Structure formats: structure tokens, C-alpha cells
mmCIF file of C-alpha atoms in Angstrom:
data_model
loop_
_atom_site.group_PDB
_atom_site.id
_atom_site.type_symbol
_atom_site.label_atom_id
_atom_site.label_comp_id
_atom_site.label_asym_id
_atom_site.label_seq_id
_atom_site.Cartn_x
_atom_site.Cartn_y
_atom_site.Cartn_z
ATOM 1 C CA MET A 41 -9.198 -36.601 -21.089
ATOM 2 C CA LYS A 42 -6.340 -34.310 -22.047
ATOM 3 C CA LYS A 43 -3.443 -33.995 -19.604
ATOM 4 C CA ILE A 44 -1.369 -30.865 -19.046
ATOM 5 C CA ILE A 45 1.699 -30.136 -16.916
ATOM 6 C CA GLY A 46 2.623 -26.580 -15.952
ATOM 7 C CA ILE A 47 6.205 -25.662 -15.025
ATOM 8 C CA PHE A 48 6.516 -22.189 -13.497
ATOM 9 C CA ARG A 49 9.534 -20.377 -12.078
ATOM 10 C CA GLY A 50 9.164 -19.736 -8.348
ATOM 11 C CA PHE A 51 11.458 -16.752 -7.744
ATOM 12 C CA PRO A 52 11.970 -13.938 -6.894
ATOM 13 C CA GLY A 53 8.170 -13.464 -6.667
ATOM 14 C CA LEU A 54 5.017 -14.832 -8.247
ATOM 15 C CA GLY A 55 5.159 -13.100 -11.627
ATOM 16 C CA ARG A 56 5.831 -16.365 -13.449
ATOM 17 C CA ILE A 57 3.210 -18.526 -11.806
ATOM 18 C CA VAL A 58 -0.090 -16.662 -11.387
ATOM 19 C CA SER A 59 -1.045 -16.584 -15.084
ATOM 20 C CA GLY A 60 0.020 -20.164 -15.703
ATOM 21 C CA VAL A 61 -2.029 -21.479 -12.805
ATOM 22 C CA THR A 62 -5.023 -19.520 -14.110
ATOM 23 C CA LEU A 63 -4.747 -21.258 -17.477
ATOM 24 C CA LEU A 64 -4.433 -24.673 -15.805
ATOM 25 C CA GLU A 65 -7.488 -24.002 -13.643
ATOM 26 C CA THR A 66 -9.500 -22.957 -16.693
ATOM 27 C CA LEU A 67 -8.439 -26.065 -18.630
ATOM 28 C CA ARG A 68 -9.370 -28.217 -15.634
ATOM 29 C CA ASP A 69 -12.695 -26.584 -14.771
ATOM 30 C CA GLU A 70 -14.051 -25.717 -18.218
ATOM 31 C CA TYR A 71 -12.443 -28.323 -20.486
ATOM 32 C CA ASN A 72 -12.227 -31.345 -18.134
ATOM 33 C CA CYS A 73 -8.447 -31.628 -18.433
ATOM 34 C CA GLU A 74 -6.208 -33.281 -15.852
ATOM 35 C CA VAL A 75 -3.551 -30.797 -14.752
ATOM 36 C CA GLN A 76 -0.360 -30.932 -12.699
ATOM 37 C CA PRO A 77 1.514 -27.717 -11.850
ATOM 38 C CA ILE A 78 5.161 -27.697 -10.785
ATOM 39 C CA SER A 79 6.914 -24.836 -9.010
ATOM 40 C CA TYR A 80 9.306 -24.198 -6.114
ATOM 41 C CA LEU A 81 10.449 -21.558 -3.583
ATOM 42 C CA GLN A 82 7.826 -18.750 -3.586
ATOM 43 C CA GLY A 83 5.608 -20.717 -5.959
ATOM 44 C CA VAL A 84 4.915 -23.547 -3.515
ATOM 45 C CA GLU A 85 2.666 -21.517 -1.195
ATOM 46 C CA TYR A 86 0.751 -20.132 -4.168
ATOM 47 C CA LEU A 87 0.066 -23.645 -5.481
ATOM 48 C CA MET A 88 -1.096 -24.788 -2.054
ATOM 49 C CA GLN A 89 -3.351 -21.737 -1.745
ATOM 50 C CA HIS A 90 -5.021 -22.866 -4.976
ATOM 51 C CA GLY A 91 -5.524 -26.436 -3.819
ATOM 52 C CA PHE A 92 -2.554 -28.066 -5.557
ATOM 53 C CA SER A 93 0.011 -30.244 -3.851
ATOM 54 C CA ASN A 94 3.701 -29.744 -4.591
ATOM 55 C CA ASP A 95 6.253 -32.317 -3.501
ATOM 56 C CA PHE A 96 9.236 -30.827 -5.292
ATOM 57 C CA ALA A 97 12.026 -29.291 -3.206
ATOM 58 C CA PRO A 98 15.095 -28.375 -5.253
ATOM 59 C CA SER A 99 18.456 -27.705 -3.657
ATOM 60 C CA SER A 100 20.438 -24.553 -4.417
ATOM 61 C CA THR A 101 22.580 -26.513 -6.888
ATOM 62 C CA ASP A 102 19.470 -27.353 -8.929
ATOM 63 C CA LEU A 103 18.845 -23.678 -9.740
ATOM 64 C CA CYS A 104 20.601 -20.863 -11.532
ATOM 65 C CA SER A 105 19.762 -17.191 -12.165
ATOM 66 C CA ILE A 106 17.402 -18.071 -15.035
ATOM 67 C CA GLY A 107 15.640 -20.987 -13.378
ATOM 68 C CA ILE A 108 15.948 -24.762 -13.141
ATOM 69 C CA LEU A 109 19.079 -26.533 -14.348
ATOM 70 C CA PRO A 110 17.779 -29.503 -16.357
ATOM 71 C CA THR A 111 20.959 -31.483 -15.613
ATOM 72 C CA GLY A 112 20.375 -31.414 -11.838
ATOM 73 C CA HIS A 113 18.327 -33.708 -9.602
ATOM 74 C CA PHE A 114 15.279 -31.429 -9.711
ATOM 75 C CA GLY A 115 15.385 -31.305 -13.499
ATOM 76 C CA ALA A 116 15.607 -35.097 -13.596
ATOM 77 C CA GLU A 117 12.565 -35.393 -11.293
ATOM 78 C CA ILE A 118 10.548 -33.178 -13.635
ATOM 79 C CA HIS A 119 11.569 -35.249 -16.647
ATOM 80 C CA GLN A 120 10.495 -38.397 -14.803
ATOM 81 C CA ARG A 121 7.145 -36.789 -13.935
ATOM 82 C CA ILE A 122 6.644 -36.021 -17.624
ATOM 83 C CA ALA A 123 7.511 -39.596 -18.598
ATOM 84 C CA ASP A 124 5.086 -41.026 -16.007
ATOM 85 C CA PHE A 125 2.215 -38.586 -16.623
ATOM 86 C CA CYS A 126 2.494 -38.539 -20.450
ATOM 87 C CA PRO A 127 0.999 -35.048 -20.864
ATOM 88 C CA ASP A 128 -0.596 -33.867 -24.077
ATOM 89 C CA MET A 129 0.792 -30.396 -23.424
ATOM 90 C CA ILE A 130 3.321 -28.669 -21.181
ATOM 91 C CA ILE A 131 2.937 -24.967 -20.326
ATOM 92 C CA ILE A 132 6.185 -23.304 -19.241
ATOM 93 C CA ASP A 133 6.773 -19.823 -17.809
ATOM 94 C CA GLY A 134 10.222 -18.538 -16.915
ATOM 95 C CA GLU A 135 12.173 -21.773 -17.449
ATOM 96 C CA PRO A 136 14.065 -21.514 -20.764
ATOM 97 C CA LEU A 137 16.553 -24.266 -19.991
ATOM 98 C CA MET A 138 13.807 -26.736 -19.059
ATOM 99 C CA LEU A 139 11.949 -25.807 -22.249
ATOM 100 C CA GLN A 140 14.983 -26.658 -24.336
ATOM 101 C CA SER A 141 15.619 -29.859 -22.401
ATOM 102 C CA ILE A 142 11.997 -31.001 -22.783
ATOM 103 C CA LYS A 143 12.062 -30.427 -26.542
ATOM 104 C CA ILE A 144 15.171 -32.635 -26.683
ATOM 105 C CA SER A 145 13.998 -35.449 -24.400
ATOM 106 C CA HIS A 146 10.238 -35.384 -25.141
ATOM 107 C CA PRO A 147 10.109 -34.239 -28.780
ATOM 108 C CA GLY A 148 6.543 -35.415 -29.369
ATOM 109 C CA THR A 149 5.025 -33.360 -26.539
ATOM 110 C CA LYS A 150 3.465 -29.996 -27.363
ATOM 111 C CA VAL A 151 5.094 -27.168 -25.426
ATOM 112 C CA VAL A 152 3.637 -23.709 -24.812
ATOM 113 C CA THR A 153 5.785 -20.905 -23.443
ATOM 114 C CA LEU A 154 4.241 -17.960 -21.587
ATOM 115 C CA LEU A 155 6.275 -14.802 -22.082
ATOM 116 C CA ASN A 156 6.468 -11.240 -20.902
ATOM 117 C CA PRO A 157 6.961 -8.760 -23.796
ATOM 118 C CA ALA A 158 10.318 -7.914 -22.191
ATOM 119 C CA ASP A 159 11.361 -11.562 -22.624
ATOM 120 C CA VAL A 160 11.220 -11.044 -26.378
ATOM 121 C CA VAL A 161 12.178 -7.377 -26.831
ATOM 122 C CA ASN A 162 14.279 -5.638 -24.170
ATOM 123 C CA PRO A 163 16.926 -3.067 -25.185
ATOM 124 C CA SER A 164 18.187 -2.901 -21.576
ATOM 125 C CA ASN A 165 19.399 -6.511 -21.789
ATOM 126 C CA ASN A 166 22.426 -7.352 -23.898
ATOM 127 C CA LEU A 167 21.940 -8.476 -27.492
ATOM 128 C CA TYR A 168 23.548 -11.883 -27.025
ATOM 129 C CA ALA A 169 21.385 -12.731 -24.011
ATOM 130 C CA MET A 170 18.260 -11.813 -25.982
ATOM 131 C CA ASP A 171 19.425 -13.925 -28.926
ATOM 132 C CA PHE A 172 19.881 -16.843 -26.526
ATOM 133 C CA PHE A 173 16.482 -16.458 -24.863
ATOM 134 C CA ASN A 174 14.580 -15.966 -28.107
ATOM 135 C CA GLY A 175 16.386 -18.901 -29.689
ATOM 136 C CA ILE A 176 15.131 -21.174 -26.903
ATOM 137 C CA TYR A 177 11.626 -19.701 -26.576
ATOM 138 C CA SER A 178 11.110 -20.102 -30.322
ATOM 139 C CA LEU A 179 11.465 -23.897 -29.913
ATOM 140 C CA ALA A 180 7.989 -23.957 -28.319
ATOM 141 C CA ASP A 181 4.997 -25.051 -30.365
ATOM 142 C CA LEU A 182 3.191 -21.901 -29.221
ATOM 143 C CA ALA A 183 4.446 -18.664 -27.664
ATOM 144 C CA ILE A 184 1.848 -16.616 -25.759
ATOM 145 C CA VAL A 185 3.250 -13.147 -25.057
ATOM 146 C CA HIS A 186 1.039 -11.283 -22.596
ATOM 147 C CA GLY A 187 1.481 -7.957 -20.884
ATOM 148 C CA LEU A 188 0.950 -4.234 -21.259
ATOM 149 C CA LYS A 189 2.960 -3.721 -24.425
ATOM 150 C CA SER A 190 2.161 -5.079 -27.875
ATOM 151 C CA ILE A 191 5.115 -6.400 -29.869
ATOM 152 C CA GLN A 192 5.523 -7.753 -33.372
ATOM 153 C CA LYS A 193 6.310 -11.404 -33.985
ATOM 154 C CA PRO A 194 10.059 -11.948 -34.520
ATOM 155 C CA THR A 195 10.814 -13.992 -37.627
ATOM 156 C CA ILE A 196 12.457 -16.756 -35.586
ATOM 157 C CA TYR A 197 9.118 -17.736 -33.970
ATOM 158 C CA GLY A 198 6.460 -20.007 -35.411
ATOM 159 C CA ASN A 199 3.056 -20.043 -33.675
ATOM 160 C CA PHE A 200 3.021 -16.718 -31.791
ATOM 161 C CA VAL A 201 0.368 -14.466 -30.261
ATOM 162 C CA CYS A 202 0.630 -11.212 -28.322
ATOM 163 C CA THR A 203 -2.228 -10.188 -26.039
ATOM 164 C CA ASN A 204 -3.017 -8.286 -22.838
ATOM 165 C CA THR A 205 -1.977 -9.706 -19.479
ATOM 166 C CA ILE A 206 -3.657 -12.945 -18.424
ATOM 167 C CA LEU A 207 -5.318 -12.131 -15.100
ATOM 168 C CA ARG A 208 -5.988 -14.457 -12.182
ATOM 169 C CA ASN A 209 -9.543 -15.781 -12.310
ATOM 170 C CA GLU A 210 -10.295 -14.415 -8.843
ATOM 171 C CA ILE A 211 -9.523 -10.868 -10.030
ATOM 172 C CA LEU A 212 -12.357 -11.046 -12.560
ATOM 173 C CA THR A 213 -14.979 -11.391 -9.800
ATOM 174 C CA ILE A 214 -13.792 -8.625 -7.431
ATOM 175 C CA SER A 215 -15.682 -5.389 -6.871
ATOM 176 C CA ASN A 216 -14.212 -2.549 -4.829
ATOM 177 C CA THR A 217 -15.884 -0.577 -2.039
ATOM 178 C CA PRO A 218 -13.235 1.846 -0.722
ATOM 179 C CA SER A 219 -12.632 1.975 3.020
ATOM 180 C CA ALA A 220 -9.965 3.459 5.292
ATOM 181 C CA ASN A 221 -7.456 0.822 4.218
ATOM 182 C CA VAL A 222 -4.333 1.416 2.137
ATOM 183 C CA TYR A 223 -2.434 -1.597 0.829
ATOM 184 C CA CYS A 224 1.259 -1.651 -0.043
ATOM 185 C CA ILE A 225 1.860 -4.664 -2.291
ATOM 186 C CA LEU A 226 5.541 -5.561 -2.312
ATOM 187 C CA GLY A 227 5.104 -8.396 -4.791
ATOM 188 C CA GLY A 228 5.188 -12.141 -4.449
ATOM 189 C CA GLY A 229 8.344 -12.225 -2.352
ATOM 190 C CA THR A 230 12.111 -11.914 -2.547
ATOM 191 C CA GLU A 231 13.385 -15.476 -2.834
ATOM 192 C CA ASN A 232 16.684 -15.965 -4.657
ATOM 193 C CA CYS A 233 16.796 -12.279 -5.632
ATOM 194 C CA SER A 234 19.610 -9.746 -6.022
ATOM 195 C CA SER A 235 20.549 -7.380 -3.208
ATOM 196 C CA SER A 236 19.289 -4.426 -5.287
ATOM 197 C CA PHE A 237 15.863 -6.055 -5.630
ATOM 198 C CA GLU A 238 15.702 -6.566 -1.868
ATOM 199 C CA ASP A 239 16.898 -3.017 -1.162
ATOM 200 C CA THR A 240 14.299 -1.417 -3.427
ATOM 201 C CA THR A 241 11.589 -3.595 -1.905
ATOM 202 C CA LEU A 242 12.535 -2.299 1.546
ATOM 203 C CA HIS A 243 12.581 1.260 0.207
ATOM 204 C CA VAL A 244 8.951 0.987 -0.917
ATOM 205 C CA ALA A 245 7.984 -0.468 2.460
ATOM 206 C CA PHE A 246 9.785 2.159 4.564
ATOM 207 C CA SER A 247 8.411 4.973 2.399
ATOM 208 C CA THR A 248 4.914 3.637 3.054
ATOM 209 C CA ILE A 249 5.591 3.507 6.795
ATOM 210 C CA ALA A 250 6.730 7.149 6.708
ATOM 211 C CA LEU A 251 3.582 8.117 4.793
ATOM 212 C CA ALA A 252 1.355 6.341 7.331
ATOM 213 C CA GLN A 253 2.486 8.683 10.102
ATOM 214 C CA ASN A 254 0.805 11.577 8.269
ATOM 215 C CA TYR A 255 -2.527 9.747 7.831
ATOM 216 C CA PRO A 256 -3.422 8.251 11.242
ATOM 217 C CA HIS A 257 -7.070 7.689 10.250
ATOM 218 C CA TYR A 258 -6.029 5.160 7.591
ATOM 219 C CA THR A 259 -4.707 1.667 8.229
ATOM 220 C CA PHE A 260 -1.678 0.880 6.070
ATOM 221 C CA HIS A 261 -1.264 -2.826 5.297
ATOM 222 C CA ILE A 262 2.157 -3.895 3.985
ATOM 223 C CA LEU A 263 1.891 -7.206 2.122
ATOM 224 C CA CYS A 264 5.294 -8.907 2.233
ATOM 225 C CA ALA A 265 4.347 -12.424 1.027
ATOM 226 C CA GLY A 266 7.385 -13.810 2.806
ATOM 227 C CA GLY A 267 9.174 -13.878 6.123
ATOM 228 C CA LYS A 268 12.474 -12.245 5.208
ATOM 229 C CA ILE A 269 11.155 -8.755 4.397
ATOM 230 C CA ALA A 270 8.442 -8.976 7.055
ATOM 231 C CA ASN A 271 10.981 -9.748 9.787
ATOM 232 C CA MET A 272 13.137 -6.792 8.744
ATOM 233 C CA LEU A 273 10.155 -4.453 8.933
ATOM 234 C CA LEU A 274 8.988 -5.811 12.278
ATOM 235 C CA LEU A 275 12.356 -4.866 13.782
ATOM 236 C CA SER A 276 11.847 -1.226 12.808
ATOM 237 C CA PHE A 277 9.620 1.479 14.297
ATOM 238 C CA LEU A 278 6.020 0.936 13.221
ATOM 239 C CA PRO A 279 3.181 3.441 13.777
ATOM 240 C CA GLU A 280 0.015 1.989 15.297
ATOM 241 C CA ASN A 281 -1.791 2.239 11.955
ATOM 242 C CA VAL A 282 0.693 -0.014 10.101
ATOM 243 C CA VAL A 283 0.052 -3.760 9.821
ATOM 244 C CA ILE A 284 2.702 -6.136 8.454
ATOM 245 C CA HIS A 285 1.411 -9.241 6.626
ATOM 246 C CA GLN A 286 3.979 -11.999 6.311
ATOM 247 C CA GLU A 287 1.648 -14.540 4.703
ATOM 248 C CA LEU A 288 0.538 -14.639 1.073
ATOM 249 C CA VAL A 289 -2.733 -12.673 1.142
ATOM 250 C CA GLU A 290 -5.532 -13.497 -1.287
ATOM 251 C CA PRO A 291 -6.356 -10.574 -3.633
ATOM 252 C CA GLN A 292 -10.015 -10.400 -2.542
ATOM 253 C CA ARG A 293 -8.838 -9.309 0.917
ATOM 254 C CA TYR A 294 -7.029 -6.209 -0.292
ATOM 255 C CA TYR A 295 -8.593 -5.218 -3.607
ATOM 256 C CA SER A 296 -12.185 -5.360 -2.324
ATOM 257 C CA ASP A 297 -11.837 -2.503 0.193
ATOM 258 C CA ALA A 298 -8.673 -0.632 -0.827
ATOM 259 C CA ALA A 299 -8.846 3.142 -0.861
ATOM 260 C CA ILE A 300 -5.426 3.403 -2.495
ATOM 261 C CA VAL A 301 -2.752 0.850 -3.444
ATOM 262 C CA ILE A 302 1.016 1.371 -3.289
ATOM 263 C CA THR A 303 3.019 -1.029 -5.428
ATOM 264 C CA ARG A 304 5.756 -1.665 -7.971
ATOM 265 C CA ALA A 305 5.137 -1.204 -11.694
ATOM 266 C CA GLY A 306 5.101 -4.944 -12.363
ATOM 267 C CA ARG A 307 3.091 -6.312 -15.261
ATOM 268 C CA ASN A 308 0.629 -8.403 -13.258
ATOM 269 C CA THR A 309 -0.209 -5.938 -10.495
ATOM 270 C CA LEU A 310 -0.549 -2.972 -12.862
ATOM 271 C CA SER A 311 -2.842 -4.994 -15.100
ATOM 272 C CA GLU A 312 -5.004 -5.970 -12.122
ATOM 273 C CA LEU A 313 -5.226 -2.353 -10.975
ATOM 274 C CA ALA A 314 -6.135 -1.220 -14.492
ATOM 275 C CA TYR A 315 -8.858 -3.867 -14.782
ATOM 276 C CA LEU A 316 -10.328 -2.958 -11.365
ATOM 277 C CA ASN A 317 -9.891 0.820 -11.915
ATOM 278 C CA LEU A 318 -8.199 1.223 -8.556
ATOM 279 C CA PRO A 319 -6.114 4.315 -7.726
ATOM 280 C CA ALA A 320 -2.477 3.483 -7.055
ATOM 281 C CA ILE A 321 0.941 4.976 -6.446
ATOM 282 C CA VAL A 322 3.498 3.117 -8.485
ATOM 283 C CA PHE A 323 7.225 2.759 -7.810
ATOM 284 C CA VAL A 324 9.564 1.932 -10.662
ATOM 285 C CA SER A 325 12.233 -0.052 -8.866
ATOM 286 C CA GLY A 326 14.470 -3.090 -8.960
ATOM 287 C CA ASP A 327 17.596 -3.921 -10.932
ATOM 288 C CA GLU A 328 18.379 -2.333 -14.312
ATOM 289 C CA TYR A 329 16.500 -5.002 -16.255
ATOM 290 C CA ARG A 330 13.306 -4.625 -14.203
ATOM 291 C CA ILE A 331 13.434 -0.820 -14.066
ATOM 292 C CA GLU A 332 13.296 -0.472 -17.853
ATOM 293 C CA GLU A 333 10.526 -3.039 -18.071
ATOM 294 C CA GLN A 334 8.495 -1.304 -15.361
ATOM 295 C CA LYS A 335 8.908 2.091 -17.027
ATOM 296 C CA ALA A 336 7.487 0.586 -20.210
ATOM 297 C CA ASN A 337 4.585 -0.938 -18.241
ATOM 298 C CA LEU A 338 3.633 2.394 -16.723
ATOM 299 C CA ASP A 339 4.019 4.256 -20.026
ATOM 300 C CA SER A 340 1.764 1.722 -21.748
ATOM 301 C CA LEU A 341 -1.132 2.431 -19.370
ATOM 302 C CA ALA A 342 -0.749 6.213 -18.959
ATOM 303 C CA SER A 343 -3.703 6.276 -16.535
ATOM 304 C CA SER A 344 -4.801 9.166 -14.311
ATOM 305 C CA LEU A 345 -5.440 6.565 -11.606
ATOM 306 C CA LEU A 346 -1.852 5.308 -11.605
ATOM 307 C CA LEU A 347 0.651 7.907 -10.433
ATOM 308 C CA PRO A 348 4.417 7.275 -10.445
ATOM 309 C CA ALA A 349 6.635 7.925 -7.425
ATOM 310 C CA SER A 350 10.396 7.773 -7.043
ATOM 311 C CA THR A 351 10.899 9.761 -3.803
ATOM 312 C CA ASP A 352 9.057 10.108 -0.505
ATOM 313 C CA GLU A 353 7.992 13.582 -1.621
ATOM 314 C CA ASP A 354 6.440 12.083 -4.776
ATOM 315 C CA LEU A 355 4.647 9.585 -2.590
ATOM 316 C CA GLN A 356 3.143 12.293 -0.384
ATOM 317 C CA THR A 357 2.030 14.391 -3.372
ATOM 318 C CA SER A 358 0.571 11.475 -5.324
ATOM 319 C CA PHE A 359 -1.274 10.143 -2.287
ATOM 320 C CA ALA A 360 -3.072 13.460 -1.814
ATOM 321 C CA ARG A 361 -3.900 13.728 -5.525
ATOM 322 C CA LEU A 362 -5.445 10.272 -5.731
ATOM 323 C CA PHE A 363 -8.287 11.137 -3.370
ATOM 324 C CA SER A 364 -9.865 13.158 -6.183
ATOM 325 C CA ALA A 365 -8.667 11.105 -9.151
ATOM 326 C CA THR A 366 -11.217 9.612 -11.538
ATOM 327 C CA GLY A 367 -11.015 7.554 -14.700
ATOM 328 C CA ASN A 368 -11.740 4.276 -16.410
ATOM 329 C CA ASN A 369 -8.966 2.204 -17.938
ATOM 330 C CA HIS A 370 -11.173 -0.171 -19.976
ATOM 331 C CA PHE A 371 -8.574 -2.929 -19.609
ATOM 332 C CA GLU A 372 -9.504 -6.183 -21.366
ATOM 333 C CA PRO A 373 -7.615 -9.235 -19.977
ATOM 334 C CA GLY A 374 -5.842 -11.574 -22.364
ATOM 335 C CA ASN A 375 -7.426 -14.719 -20.878
ATOM 336 C CA ARG A 376 -9.885 -15.362 -23.725
ATOM 337 C CA VAL A 377 -7.292 -14.928 -26.481
ATOM 338 C CA ALA A 378 -4.789 -17.153 -24.679
ATOM 339 C CA MET A 379 -7.371 -19.916 -24.215
ATOM 340 C CA GLU A 380 -8.377 -19.781 -27.874
ATOM 341 C CA TYR A 381 -4.781 -20.421 -28.946
ATOM 342 C CA LEU A 382 -4.236 -23.090 -26.296
ATOM 343 C CA ASN A 383 -7.352 -24.981 -27.326
ATOM 344 C CA SER A 384 -6.459 -24.743 -30.981
ATOM 345 C CA LEU A 385 -3.117 -26.415 -30.265
ATOM 346 C CA LEU A 386 -4.437 -28.907 -27.706
ATOM 347 C CA PHE A 387 -7.396 -30.160 -29.689
ATOM 348 C CA GLU A 388 -6.046 -29.891 -33.240
#
């Protein structure tokens, strides 16, 4: 039986964990592999929701802006877990420093890095930062780049594949029957994030609340996936048709009966909406790095079902337009391609 460890960044939301967990579940359920995922902060609840235990609890000194510090206590615990478990493969998403440290301390273990296209090519980030990140990511035995934008393999990389976004397995089984429910998806949370990320998250939420006052026959659900944002919203004026969800809500609950979705232009959510052909209003928001990435995500889809909004007026106009919008995005998830490359490396 093959053994795989997954190490996934747990902040500021769930963008770095959902695809990795999907691959682990597929390796466990379809290929009889033994899997152990590791995450922290926002990632812990997601792991528990998927039936995994997680006994890791890093302190603030164990983390930095780009993830886990391998020289801290949390990094040492992960190294010890690797030594005890003796995995055949480690899948890493969003933890460049741990990737480098693992290649130093466990040189015989195969390492796969999951990447966003913006991790490899991003003109909005400085050249030296990109050189640093690509230098570390290229140490992996396999780089799987998945998202909404196709990029060419940089010469520094070895085994490299670019494919569409890897979607959560539960998304692939959802069918939508629209009802009088509108869902505002704020993302996987705002743990360990910048003030600008938190501010733009609140802007999307308050814009949705303002919109709800004009459509009393619809129930507007705001999915916060965390207590901090939810508590801020609960202290404000809320129309009777607005419901605040603090907990992490499973996608079946909102995608199955959504009339319209309001969300950020993140890679995972946009890909899910494209696959399900759901109408959505999309905010491009966040810090400078995320704004450029989200613009590229939206441009890559160019769908009549996905309308951008930057102001409350845009939101009102787009919401009215979406009631008559039609289209089919024909989005093919990258799951199959990713598994083909994983299996080729794992069973070679």
C-alpha cells in the first residue's frame, strides 16, 4: 500500500487545501493508498468536515506570510511525522519553505507541488520574489499547475503539467434547481490576512446586504466560513431576508438551489461556477497581488453567466441582467490529468 502525506497552507482561506484534499481522497478511495493530510488555521475545519483528524496547532511564531517556517516547532513536528510515516509521496500546496526543507531532509521522498498559474507567472509580483518562488517550486519531482490560465513550462522546471482547476469531488455530483436563494460566498475565511483583504471582504458582504433590501422576495445567504467576519456583520443592520452563516457550509447546500451567486473572482470558486453553469456576480478584490490574479481569472472565462462588479451600482445592474442570462461554459476539470501525472510518478 502506497502512503501519501499532504501539506496544505491554511490561510487566509481554503484556496490551498480543497484541491489537495480531493487528490488525497481519490488516491485513498480509488487506488487504496493510505493518506495523511496536514493543515492549520482555516484548514483544520475543512479537514474535519472531510473526516480527517488534525492534531497540529502551530503558534504564531511557527508561521510567516508565505506559510510554515520549517525551523519552528510546527515544522519540526511535520518532519517527525514524515520520518515516522515514511510516505512514498508528499503533496504540497502553498508551502514553499517546507518543500525546500523536505527536499533537504528527506531527499529520497517524491514531492509534488500544486500551483496556481499566478505562482509561476505573475507580473504584479516583483521579479526577485518570483525567482525565489520558482526556484523552490522547481525542486519538486512534479509540478501540477492548475487554474483558469494556461502557461508554458519555464525552463527551470523538470516534470511539469498545466491543466484546468482541480475541482472538489463533491462539486462533480451537484445539479442545480434554482430557488429564491442568493448566496454570497466570501471565501474560505480571513485568517492571518492583510487588512486590505479583510476590508474588501466586508465590502462584498455589505454590498450584498444593500442589494437584499431591493429584493425582499429572495433570501440572501452570506457565507463567512469564520467567526471574525460573521461577528462584524451581525453587529450591523440586517434586513429580514439576510442570513449570516458563520460555519463552513458544504457546497451542496448552496450550489444545489442557488438562483444567483455573489463571490470573488478566485480560481476555485470561478471554476466551480463555470463547471456548474451557475450565474454569478463577481468582485475583483483583495490586495494588489490577488486583484491582478482575479482579473486574469475572469478574463480567462469570459462567460455571459459571470458578470463583474466593482461598485454597488454594478451589483444592482448585473443582478437584474442575470435573471435572463443563458450560456454553457463547457468547463472540463483538471482532476483526470492531475491523477494521471500523480499515478505515473507514484507507481513508476
